[in-house]
XYZ file of C-alpha atoms in Angstrom:
528
model
C 124.293 52.269 135.658
C 126.009 55.514 135.058
C 128.678 55.804 132.496
C 130.553 58.312 134.789
C 130.161 59.865 138.447
C 131.998 62.955 139.071
C 132.927 63.209 142.911
C 134.622 65.616 145.317
C 133.968 68.637 143.567
C 132.245 71.799 144.056
C 129.741 72.121 141.131
C 128.379 75.637 140.588
C 125.654 74.658 138.743
C 124.010 78.071 137.550
C 120.700 76.368 138.538
C 118.777 78.170 141.343
C 117.043 75.088 142.277
C 120.233 73.258 142.990
C 123.202 75.952 142.973
C 126.014 73.811 144.654
C 126.725 70.191 144.287
C 129.216 67.794 145.295
C 128.433 64.766 142.864
C 127.285 64.678 139.215
C 126.017 61.815 137.139
C 126.524 61.329 133.466
C 124.771 58.976 131.066
C 125.582 58.753 127.375
C 126.851 62.459 127.317
C 124.260 63.987 129.415
C 123.731 64.797 133.291
C 121.399 62.517 134.898
C 121.378 63.651 138.480
C 123.230 65.510 141.266
C 124.379 64.705 144.863
C 121.916 62.201 146.540
C 120.185 61.360 143.297
C 123.345 59.561 141.942
C 125.914 59.005 144.923
C 124.638 55.518 145.543
C 124.183 54.606 141.755
C 126.861 52.288 140.269
C 128.776 53.630 137.733
C 131.313 52.411 134.993
C 133.951 55.079 136.161
C 134.128 57.364 139.347
C 136.163 60.170 138.953
C 137.653 61.930 141.921
C 138.121 65.630 141.000
C 140.020 66.529 144.015
C 138.165 69.395 145.445
C 138.223 71.164 141.947
C 135.577 73.782 141.027
C 133.155 72.832 138.122
C 131.061 75.135 136.065
C 129.115 74.550 132.931
C 131.239 74.844 129.964
C 131.509 78.852 129.122
C 129.819 79.872 125.846
C 131.493 82.430 123.623
C 128.479 83.912 121.875
C 130.714 86.058 119.495
C 133.912 84.509 118.006
C 135.654 84.159 114.869
C 137.169 80.854 114.483
C 138.570 80.542 111.018
C 140.235 84.032 111.430
C 141.789 83.080 114.656
C 143.223 79.824 113.445
C 145.008 81.773 110.270
C 146.143 84.568 112.675
C 148.134 82.150 114.728
C 150.109 81.072 111.760
C 150.433 84.406 109.834
C 153.481 86.340 110.274
C 152.727 89.291 112.591
C 153.760 92.924 113.369
C 152.028 92.850 116.507
C 154.122 95.162 119.345
C 156.234 96.742 116.761
C 156.300 100.636 117.431
C 158.686 101.715 114.638
C 157.895 101.627 110.727
C 161.297 100.406 110.003
C 160.715 97.282 112.342
C 157.412 96.486 110.820
C 158.864 96.644 107.247
C 161.406 94.377 108.228
C 158.823 91.620 109.217
C 157.069 92.359 106.133
C 160.217 91.976 104.096
C 161.013 88.682 105.673
C 157.265 87.184 105.047
C 158.142 88.535 101.077
C 161.188 86.441 101.100
C 159.809 83.333 102.161
C 156.960 83.764 99.552
C 156.814 81.623 96.259
C 157.514 84.481 93.920
C 156.307 87.822 91.999
C 152.325 87.852 92.136
C 151.888 86.184 95.324
C 149.695 87.640 98.059
C 151.499 87.842 101.470
C 149.487 88.391 104.272
C 150.608 90.197 107.675
C 148.521 90.041 110.983
C 148.625 92.363 114.114
C 148.348 95.764 112.342
C 147.424 98.652 114.538
C 147.904 102.309 113.372
C 147.861 103.310 117.314
C 151.166 101.447 118.040
C 152.878 103.505 115.054
C 150.976 106.489 115.745
C 149.939 106.810 112.080
C 148.837 104.481 109.272
C 151.311 102.846 107.010
C 151.233 103.867 103.380
C 151.134 101.978 100.140
C 154.358 103.759 99.261
C 156.273 102.550 102.381
C 154.954 98.682 101.658
C 156.057 99.125 98.077
C 159.641 99.636 99.134
C 159.613 95.846 100.498
C 156.849 94.109 98.262
C 159.245 92.773 95.456
C 156.367 92.233 93.207
C 154.068 90.815 95.725
C 150.606 91.945 96.687
C 150.699 92.843 100.228
C 147.661 92.981 102.572
C 148.135 93.824 106.259
C 144.689 93.257 108.186
C 143.989 95.636 110.911
C 143.472 93.854 114.196
C 139.876 95.096 114.508
C 138.989 93.472 111.186
C 137.552 96.760 109.873
C 140.069 97.800 107.728
C 143.603 96.970 106.130
C 146.641 98.435 104.464
C 147.872 97.525 100.644
C 150.634 98.244 98.501
C 150.196 99.862 95.191
C 150.145 96.197 93.545
C 146.697 95.843 95.186
C 145.518 99.365 94.754
C 146.091 98.843 90.876
C 143.600 96.118 90.699
C 140.894 97.849 92.714
C 138.065 99.858 90.833
C 138.751 103.540 90.561
C 136.180 104.336 92.707
C 137.141 102.419 96.051
C 138.282 104.949 98.484
C 141.400 104.696 100.408
C 143.808 106.827 102.416
C 147.431 106.321 101.092
C 146.711 102.552 100.983
C 144.587 102.107 104.183
C 140.988 100.834 103.381
C 138.202 100.790 105.724
C 135.082 98.828 106.016
C 133.428 98.019 102.292
C 136.539 99.361 100.656
C 138.587 96.612 102.537
C 136.144 94.202 101.177
C 136.650 95.068 97.887
C 140.435 94.069 98.513
C 139.466 90.692 99.901
C 137.341 90.005 96.986
C 140.353 90.114 94.859
C 141.985 87.121 96.491
C 141.075 83.378 95.644
C 138.981 81.775 98.529
C 140.704 79.621 100.974
C 140.104 75.914 100.380
C 137.793 74.048 102.640
C 140.777 71.919 103.710
C 142.857 74.949 104.893
C 139.576 76.356 106.569
C 138.962 73.151 108.377
C 142.499 73.258 109.927
C 142.435 76.708 110.986
C 138.983 76.334 112.494
C 140.551 73.295 114.344
C 143.369 75.317 115.696
C 141.037 78.030 117.047
C 138.567 75.665 118.543
C 141.484 73.722 120.434
C 142.585 77.241 121.778
C 139.098 77.894 123.054
C 138.492 74.554 124.688
C 141.798 75.067 126.692
C 139.978 78.012 128.140
C 136.861 76.139 129.307
C 134.940 76.946 126.370
C 132.741 74.264 124.982
C 130.362 76.170 122.750
C 130.667 79.280 120.765
C 128.942 81.222 117.837
C 131.079 81.890 114.726
C 130.354 85.731 114.083
C 129.825 85.642 110.425
C 130.614 83.457 107.648
C 130.466 83.664 103.647
C 130.176 87.470 103.555
C 132.135 90.325 102.070
C 133.936 91.656 105.350
C 134.565 88.566 107.455
C 134.112 85.615 105.061
C 136.642 83.294 103.988
C 134.909 81.473 101.048
C 131.287 81.225 99.478
C 131.217 77.504 100.567
C 132.525 78.373 104.175
C 129.912 76.230 105.990
C 131.304 73.170 104.362
C 134.528 73.695 105.800
C 132.700 73.469 109.225
C 131.106 70.245 108.330
C 134.531 68.887 107.210
C 136.097 69.800 110.525
C 133.463 68.279 112.288
C 133.643 64.874 110.135
C 137.430 64.683 110.675
C 137.428 65.244 114.377
C 138.765 68.792 114.103
C 135.683 70.607 115.767
C 136.022 69.460 119.547
C 133.249 71.997 120.731
C 129.939 72.858 119.681
C 129.536 75.753 117.116
C 126.905 77.828 115.830
C 127.399 79.841 112.453
C 126.060 83.000 111.952
C 125.386 83.799 108.456
C 126.458 87.360 106.863
C 123.443 89.063 105.521
C 125.047 89.841 102.284
C 124.280 86.331 101.362
C 120.487 86.703 101.174
C 119.109 87.059 97.610
C 115.751 87.960 96.441
C 113.298 85.052 96.064
C 110.175 84.154 94.635
C 108.444 82.688 97.641
C 104.743 82.060 97.981
C 103.074 85.423 99.002
C 101.811 83.960 102.123
C 105.227 83.298 103.122
C 106.105 87.034 103.216
C 109.790 86.355 102.585
C 111.430 88.854 100.049
C 114.873 87.727 100.485
C 116.586 84.474 101.628
C 119.474 81.954 101.145
C 119.100 79.027 98.857
C 116.125 76.573 99.985
C 114.933 79.029 102.743
C 117.804 77.891 105.064
C 117.645 80.089 108.248
C 118.463 79.724 112.233
C 118.166 76.559 113.763
C 119.125 74.290 111.000
C 121.263 71.641 112.193
C 121.909 69.619 115.378
C 123.627 70.357 118.767
C 127.190 70.168 117.419
C 126.825 72.427 114.401
C 123.951 74.662 113.837
C 122.959 77.607 111.875
C 122.604 80.672 113.921
C 121.688 84.074 113.478
C 121.844 86.231 110.417
C 124.812 88.639 110.903
C 124.108 92.232 110.088
C 127.052 94.994 110.073
C 125.785 98.388 110.474
C 129.093 100.389 111.354
C 132.803 99.643 111.781
C 134.989 99.576 114.844
C 136.491 101.706 117.539
C 140.113 100.583 116.927
C 139.784 101.797 113.391
C 137.760 104.701 114.306
C 134.853 103.799 112.113
C 132.223 103.015 114.934
C 129.296 105.317 114.041
C 128.709 108.053 116.625
C 126.348 110.681 117.127
C 129.163 113.288 118.167
C 132.730 113.427 116.772
C 135.602 111.115 118.558
C 137.624 113.301 121.056
C 140.485 115.061 118.988
C 139.336 113.971 115.810
C 136.613 115.803 113.229
C 134.553 112.664 112.347
C 131.786 110.546 113.785
C 132.951 107.210 111.994
C 130.647 105.549 109.330
C 127.821 103.384 108.616
C 128.538 100.412 106.403
C 125.751 101.509 103.789
C 123.003 103.803 103.310
C 120.370 103.662 106.291
C 117.557 102.513 104.224
C 119.621 99.707 102.763
C 120.822 98.571 106.176
C 117.159 98.916 107.480
C 115.923 96.754 104.449
C 118.662 94.001 105.546
C 117.178 93.947 109.125
C 113.526 93.832 108.060
C 114.064 91.298 105.426
C 115.881 89.108 107.690
C 113.296 89.238 110.292
C 110.591 88.585 107.930
C 112.699 85.442 106.595
C 112.284 83.884 109.994
C 116.063 84.669 111.056
C 117.253 85.507 114.638
C 119.044 88.600 114.025
C 122.706 89.495 115.273
C 123.028 93.243 114.366
C 126.658 94.500 114.798
C 126.318 97.930 116.166
C 129.477 99.617 118.202
C 128.679 103.186 118.045
C 125.566 104.964 119.444
C 124.433 106.213 116.059
C 124.643 102.573 114.729
C 122.882 101.549 117.652
C 120.259 104.059 116.929
C 119.532 102.560 113.593
C 119.666 98.974 114.508
C 116.830 99.585 117.213
C 114.793 101.613 114.841
C 115.104 98.956 112.256
C 114.303 96.145 114.755
C 111.134 98.068 115.979
C 109.918 98.559 112.403
C 110.606 94.565 111.874
C 108.582 93.813 114.845
C 105.620 96.021 113.885
C 105.503 94.446 110.596
C 105.749 90.861 111.773
C 105.547 90.609 115.693
C 108.159 87.638 116.647
C 108.665 88.267 120.484
C 110.686 85.158 120.893
C 113.106 85.754 117.883
C 115.865 86.942 120.519
C 117.419 89.669 118.326
C 120.961 90.528 119.216
C 123.022 93.708 119.122
C 126.651 92.565 118.852
C 128.990 94.664 120.638
C 126.767 97.548 122.064
C 130.046 99.436 122.505
C 128.875 103.002 123.276
C 125.354 103.021 124.660
C 123.495 106.220 125.592
C 121.582 106.220 129.041
C 118.160 107.047 126.731
C 118.857 104.174 124.553
C 118.749 101.745 127.372
C 114.875 101.814 127.747
C 114.456 100.851 123.775
C 116.840 97.895 124.206
C 114.585 96.625 127.134
C 111.197 97.422 125.428
C 112.372 95.527 122.163
C 113.477 92.395 124.036
C 117.334 93.010 122.433
C 120.001 90.907 124.091
C 123.487 92.944 124.467
C 126.246 90.806 123.517
C 129.420 92.419 124.800
C 133.287 91.922 124.798
C 134.568 92.879 128.402
C 138.193 92.084 127.122
C 137.806 95.336 124.755
C 138.153 97.561 127.763
C 140.619 95.483 129.695
C 143.206 95.905 126.972
C 141.988 98.710 125.116
C 140.108 100.476 127.471
C 142.847 103.651 127.960
C 142.618 104.325 124.349
C 138.566 103.821 124.218
C 138.098 106.019 127.072
C 140.371 108.862 125.780
C 138.906 108.782 122.374
C 134.980 108.868 124.035
C 135.966 111.821 126.662
C 134.861 112.080 130.075
C 131.116 112.189 129.567
C 130.899 109.037 127.175
C 133.486 106.871 128.752
C 131.352 105.459 131.422
C 128.827 104.233 128.554
C 131.239 101.840 127.317
C 130.645 98.134 127.024
C 128.097 98.407 129.905
C 127.116 96.003 132.368
C 124.976 97.258 135.249
C 123.040 99.309 133.441
C 121.902 96.668 130.933
C 120.997 94.356 133.977
C 119.155 96.919 135.615
C 117.034 97.588 132.826
C 116.049 93.794 132.335
C 118.355 93.400 129.224
C 119.813 90.302 128.910
C 123.726 90.581 129.285
C 126.041 88.365 127.311
C 129.591 87.891 127.654
C 132.046 87.144 124.579
C 135.279 87.757 122.960
C 135.363 88.538 119.395
C 138.182 86.430 119.277
C 140.898 87.275 117.747
C 140.390 91.210 117.962
C 141.061 90.417 121.904
C 142.145 88.040 124.179
C 139.323 85.092 124.497
C 139.526 83.992 128.119
C 136.182 83.908 129.690
C 137.735 84.146 133.302
C 139.815 87.191 132.578
C 136.687 88.782 130.839
C 134.670 87.913 134.074
C 137.511 89.618 136.299
C 136.870 92.769 134.066
C 133.136 92.586 134.338
C 133.564 92.871 138.077
C 136.362 95.381 138.541
C 136.088 97.389 135.340
C 139.778 98.085 135.310
C 141.848 98.172 132.285
C 145.360 96.701 132.165
C 146.967 99.785 133.288
C 144.697 100.102 136.134
C 142.438 102.754 135.086
C 138.766 102.282 136.220
C 136.184 102.551 133.322
C 132.723 103.242 134.186
C 133.281 101.644 137.562
C 129.475 102.102 138.194
C 129.117 99.481 135.365
C 130.687 96.497 137.319
C 128.528 93.458 138.296
C 128.890 90.697 140.822
C 130.928 87.513 139.910
C 127.775 85.430 140.026
C 126.123 88.051 137.334
C 129.378 87.565 134.933
C 129.500 84.034 135.309
C 125.831 84.043 134.296
C 126.570 86.026 131.207
C 129.061 83.419 130.078
C 126.935 80.340 130.771
C 123.054 80.733 131.100
C 123.091 83.890 129.215
C 125.243 82.797 126.334
C 123.095 79.582 126.190
C 119.995 81.428 125.627
C 121.016 83.932 123.334
C 122.185 80.981 120.914
C 119.135 79.188 121.536
C 120.894 76.494 123.490
C 119.032 76.694 126.568
C 117.650 73.431 126.621
C 120.994 71.667 126.488
C 123.681 74.042 127.840
C 124.261 76.912 130.279
C 123.802 75.083 133.543
C 124.477 71.649 135.093
C 120.990 70.072 135.518
C 119.373 66.817 134.860
C 118.797 66.268 130.935
C 121.376 68.677 129.996
C 124.644 67.973 128.133
C 127.593 67.325 130.227
C 129.787 69.987 129.050
C 132.068 71.042 132.014
C 134.882 73.562 132.817
C 136.947 71.990 135.531
C 138.774 74.917 137.429
C 141.654 75.212 139.825
C 139.724 77.673 142.119
C 136.230 79.029 143.039
C 135.871 82.402 140.959
C 133.589 83.387 143.731
C 135.797 82.760 146.637
C 138.935 84.253 145.372
C 140.075 87.980 145.187
C 138.482 89.521 142.255
C 142.059 90.218 141.074
C 143.007 86.689 141.025
C 139.837 85.414 138.819
C 141.641 85.867 135.411
C 144.763 83.761 136.508
C 142.544 80.557 137.615
C 143.705 77.584 135.972
C 141.384 75.364 133.785
C 142.314 72.227 134.672
C 140.233 70.332 132.281
C 137.291 70.784 129.702
C 134.736 68.174 129.165
C 132.261 67.926 126.104
C 129.319 65.573 126.073
C 130.689 63.778 129.338
C 134.178 63.164 128.453
C 137.405 65.255 128.850
C 138.235 66.970 125.695
C 141.821 67.453 126.439
C 144.814 67.472 125.715
C 144.254 70.358 123.515
C 145.954 68.915 120.160
C 145.244 68.083 116.709
C 143.977 64.415 117.007
C 145.689 63.590 113.620
C 149.042 64.445 115.133
């Protein structure tokens, strides 16, 4: 007997052997059959989906859950275009803090809205003895006041209080880590937001590190969230590469650096698992720190690498030798050159053709770099929403020749390069359906077309958020398509993305999200 049979729906299975179905049978959280294989079977429960369209649960292959959850409850200056208005928000947050010496965090900082960066001196006017920390929306910089600058080593570079990349990491290191309890609750808030958008699995893009980590025991916070029912979706955890340390392993293992006990990609189960090793090679385009081979339009610099190229290469090679899948953050084309060179060297030293190494973002990829991606078997994990929301700015700072190379779609597929969709939430909007719409039409929110030749089909875009996302995370045996034996993780939609006008895809309602054969909503804290 089936546990549940879903009927009267249009199941877009993403399985070429049975692409569309009308009935789906579930037993103990798994799909056991489709259509005639299950229609006549008895079931404890029969659910009429009233003509809805059902897809496999979306996979967001690059997201920051803890950061998202904290941002949702942090005072924000997003949308403010005047310095005085920004300072008024900061002053209000200061007034709500406990007293002198406290840290006060502010979200939503983006110098582009103001036309310039804030300065430490401006923040000093409203700090009242607090330490102020305004995180850039890209996650690749921050602005702090003099009280914070006075605590930093003298050799940490800053521009009137703006700290980028590793300098920002030095400021983060001054703060006490978040507690596992606070982290678990933030993770839960973000997970419920993902679930409401049809996402049933995601890859957390870096825990425990200097740039994006929140605690040296951050993995334990995810375990706590799972144990207390705060984690309603499947999560894979990328570990920041700066957590590796030299180890005296047996010489036959050939492992120069590792996490304690040799922990690596794959440890865990289908609800919480250790994923790739996250390696940062450059910064971000919003903060103008992505590493390019030619200067930004209108600026006299080419961004920056996170470290000496040889040191970054050693990180990549050591991670590969230790058996990790690698997720190499590379937004600019100069960073992509470094990443590809390092991955090629690693594979020469110890061939691992099924490692499925990934380049995260692949934001600006030159035509000559595409064949190298393909030859090395590297997956491109892109964020379509970046161009939907920031595309006008990105196209301007890249210029006419380079703008069509931004966050490619068609060129990756035409070269046989796996294309995976993701959000980088909370840097940008996390809706897979809105991202699918952009991947097809390549139009920014203002209507500007950015690299229209990079547009792909709706089917290809859906594939990037289901089958390809699951494979990039080594989840393909359980997720990504609606086929017998796989987990019954489903996104129930109010319309068919393949049948509506492209401009309407992003507005399709997510009616329900199912995980392990059960509806996972309403999306609220189970303890409330």
